[in-house]
Short mmCIF file of C-alpha atoms in Angstrom, two decimals:
data_model
loop_
_atom_site.label_atom_id
_atom_site.label_comp_id
_atom_site.label_asym_id
_atom_site.label_seq_id
_atom_site.Cartn_x
_atom_site.Cartn_y
_atom_site.Cartn_z
CA MET E 87 89.69 -3.52 -116.14
CA VAL E 88 90.63 -4.33 -119.72
CA GLN E 89 87.01 -4.22 -120.86
CA GLN E 90 86.48 -0.72 -119.44
CA SER E 91 89.57 0.72 -121.21
CA ASP E 92 88.46 -0.81 -124.55
CA ARG E 93 85.03 0.67 -124.10
CA SER E 94 86.38 4.16 -123.35
CA GLU E 95 88.66 4.00 -126.41
CA ASP E 96 85.67 3.21 -128.63
CA GLU E 97 83.79 6.24 -127.34
CA ILE E 98 86.56 8.74 -128.24
CA ILE E 99 87.17 9.63 -131.89
CA LEU E 100 90.05 11.99 -132.69
CA GLY E 101 90.11 13.07 -129.06
CA ILE E 102 86.39 13.99 -129.08
CA PRO E 103 83.76 11.94 -127.28
CA ARG E 104 81.59 10.09 -129.80
CA LYS E 105 78.27 11.46 -128.53
CA ARG E 106 79.52 15.05 -128.71
CA MET E 107 80.87 14.51 -132.25
CA ILE E 108 77.52 13.11 -133.42
CA LEU E 109 75.74 16.08 -131.86
CA TRP E 110 78.04 18.60 -133.59
CA LEU E 111 77.86 16.80 -136.94
CA THR E 112 74.07 16.98 -136.71
CA ILE E 113 73.70 20.59 -135.53
CA ALA E 114 76.43 22.27 -137.63
CA PRO E 115 74.82 21.65 -141.07
CA ILE E 116 71.44 22.83 -139.77
CA VAL E 117 72.96 26.07 -138.45
CA LEU E 118 74.84 26.63 -141.72
CA MET E 119 71.66 26.05 -143.73
CA LEU E 120 69.70 28.53 -141.58
CA CYS E 121 72.48 31.12 -142.02
CA TYR E 122 72.38 30.65 -145.80
CA ILE E 123 68.58 30.95 -145.94
CA THR E 124 68.66 34.11 -143.82
CA TRP E 125 71.33 35.63 -146.05
CA THR E 126 69.47 34.86 -149.30
CA LEU E 127 66.21 36.29 -147.93
CA SER E 128 67.78 39.55 -146.78
CA LYS E 129 70.59 40.33 -149.24
CA ASP E 130 68.54 42.42 -151.72
CA ARG E 131 65.98 43.75 -149.24
CA TYR E 132 65.70 47.50 -148.69
CA VAL E 133 63.40 49.88 -146.83
CA VAL E 134 62.53 52.97 -148.88
CA THR E 135 60.29 55.93 -148.19
CA ALA E 136 58.20 56.77 -151.24
CA ARG E 137 55.19 58.91 -152.09
CA MET E 138 52.55 57.05 -154.07
CA ILE E 139 51.74 58.71 -157.40
CA GLU E 140 49.50 56.20 -159.15
CA MET E 141 48.43 52.57 -158.85
CA ASP E 142 48.52 51.20 -162.38
CA ALA E 143 48.09 47.54 -161.45
CA PRO E 144 45.11 45.21 -160.97
CA ARG E 145 44.16 43.99 -157.49
CA GLN E 146 44.57 40.34 -158.55
CA CYS E 147 47.16 39.20 -161.06
CA TRP E 148 49.48 36.33 -161.84
CA GLU E 149 51.39 35.43 -164.94
CA ALA E 150 51.30 32.06 -166.68
CA SER E 151 53.76 29.47 -165.41
CA ASN E 152 54.46 25.82 -165.96
CA GLY E 153 54.47 25.23 -162.20
CA GLY E 154 58.03 24.00 -161.97
CA PHE E 155 58.86 20.98 -159.85
CA PHE E 156 56.03 21.14 -157.29
CA GLY E 157 53.07 22.80 -159.00
CA GLY E 158 50.88 22.37 -161.99
CA LYS E 159 50.54 24.61 -165.00
CA SER E 160 48.66 27.87 -164.40
CA GLU E 161 47.11 30.25 -166.89
CA ALA E 162 47.69 34.00 -166.64
CA HIS E 163 44.93 36.00 -164.96
CA ARG E 164 44.30 39.62 -163.95
CA SER E 165 41.22 41.38 -162.64
CA HIS E 166 41.70 44.19 -165.20
CA SER E 167 44.47 45.31 -167.51
CA PRO E 168 46.73 48.24 -166.55
CA ARG E 169 46.24 51.53 -168.39
CA ARG E 170 49.81 51.38 -169.69
CA ASP E 171 50.52 48.00 -171.30
CA TYR E 172 54.25 48.72 -171.58
CA LEU E 173 54.55 48.48 -167.76
CA GLY E 174 54.02 44.73 -167.90
CA TYR E 175 51.17 42.26 -167.67
CA CYS E 176 50.55 42.86 -163.96
CA GLY E 177 51.32 46.60 -163.99
CA VAL E 178 53.23 48.59 -161.37
CA ALA E 179 52.78 51.03 -158.52
CA ARG E 180 54.21 54.38 -159.66
CA THR E 181 55.97 56.22 -156.82
CA SER E 182 58.39 59.08 -156.28
CA MET E 183 61.19 56.47 -156.13
CA GLY E 184 60.30 54.86 -159.46
CA ASN E 185 58.06 51.98 -160.46
CA PHE E 186 57.53 49.07 -158.07
CA ALA E 187 55.93 45.73 -158.88
CA LEU E 188 53.46 44.00 -156.57
CA PRO E 189 53.77 40.29 -155.72
CA HIS E 190 51.65 37.85 -157.69
CA THR E 191 48.31 36.82 -156.19
CA TYR E 192 48.99 33.15 -156.95
CA PRO E 193 51.08 31.45 -155.68
CA ARG E 194 50.83 33.39 -152.43
CA PRO E 195 54.22 34.72 -151.27
CA TRP E 196 55.69 32.89 -148.28
CA LEU E 197 57.13 36.05 -146.80
CA GLY E 198 55.56 39.48 -146.96
CA GLN E 199 52.02 40.64 -147.50
CA LYS E 200 49.45 39.48 -150.02
CA ARG E 201 49.02 41.48 -153.21
CA ALA E 202 45.45 42.46 -152.28
CA ASP E 203 46.58 43.78 -148.86
CA ILE E 204 49.31 45.91 -150.44
CA TYR E 205 46.93 47.12 -153.14
CA ASP E 206 44.31 48.15 -150.56
CA ARG E 207 46.82 50.08 -148.40
CA LEU E 208 48.53 52.10 -151.15
CA ARG E 209 46.67 55.35 -151.88
CA PRO E 210 47.82 58.05 -154.32
CA GLY E 211 49.27 61.11 -152.58
CA CYS E 212 50.29 59.27 -149.39
CA THR E 213 53.85 58.50 -148.26
CA TYR E 214 54.90 55.02 -147.17
CA ASP E 215 57.86 53.08 -145.83
CA LEU E 216 58.07 50.05 -148.14
CA VAL E 217 60.14 46.89 -147.88
CA VAL E 218 61.29 46.14 -151.43
CA ILE E 219 63.43 43.48 -153.05
CA SER E 220 65.75 44.97 -155.63
CA PRO E 221 68.59 42.89 -157.11
CA LYS E 222 69.87 46.02 -158.89
CA GLY E 223 70.61 47.86 -155.64
CA ARG E 224 68.76 50.35 -153.49
CA PRO E 225 66.05 52.26 -155.40
CA ALA E 226 66.69 56.01 -155.54
CA ALA E 227 64.62 59.04 -156.52
CA ASN E 228 66.62 59.45 -159.74
CA ASN E 229 65.24 56.06 -160.91
CA ARG E 230 61.86 57.68 -161.47
CA GLY E 231 60.88 57.54 -165.11
CA ILE E 232 63.36 54.80 -166.00
CA ALA E 233 61.54 51.78 -167.41
CA SER E 234 62.73 48.40 -166.19
CA ALA E 235 61.76 44.92 -167.30
CA ASN E 236 62.07 43.76 -163.66
CA PRO E 237 61.15 46.63 -161.31
CA PRO E 238 61.80 46.27 -157.57
CA LEU E 239 59.15 44.15 -155.85
CA ILE E 240 57.17 45.47 -152.87
CA ARG E 241 57.07 42.83 -150.12
CA ARG E 242 55.51 44.81 -147.29
CA VAL E 243 54.05 48.21 -146.44
CA MET E 244 55.74 48.93 -143.12
CA PHE E 245 54.46 52.38 -142.22
CA THR E 246 51.97 54.88 -143.56
CA TYR E 247 52.65 58.57 -142.97
CA PRO E 248 49.67 60.91 -142.51
CA CYS E 249 48.16 61.86 -145.88
#
């Protein structure tokens, strides 16, 4: 009898069974990390409806980088230079809601569409629902014509209206 009571006392920590406490201490940080990742991926994400005016960006483009922690150094590359150099090395897509940047070709974005897919879908004169990342807030029609060093980034073309 004494051995069973000692064993049951060892299995309870602060009134919680030991196995349940280990399970909660394992699952809780994983759930919190997933919540944080979801929040960071969606906090500056907006869906805007914009009419495409002009594509002043190359189909393939990436800027030079030192690769950071995981990658090697990469040299800048673009398939052709934009007509307006002041819009940046990789150019922009000019729309009725302002200028939008396209993701770099390399490294390929983890979430969203590839640059070439976005480039192929966007046609001047057509209207689109675009998923954009904009740390400065939701893009509006009055932003058109305002130059920005970091324009909102198109992540996905959700819907194409009839042209």
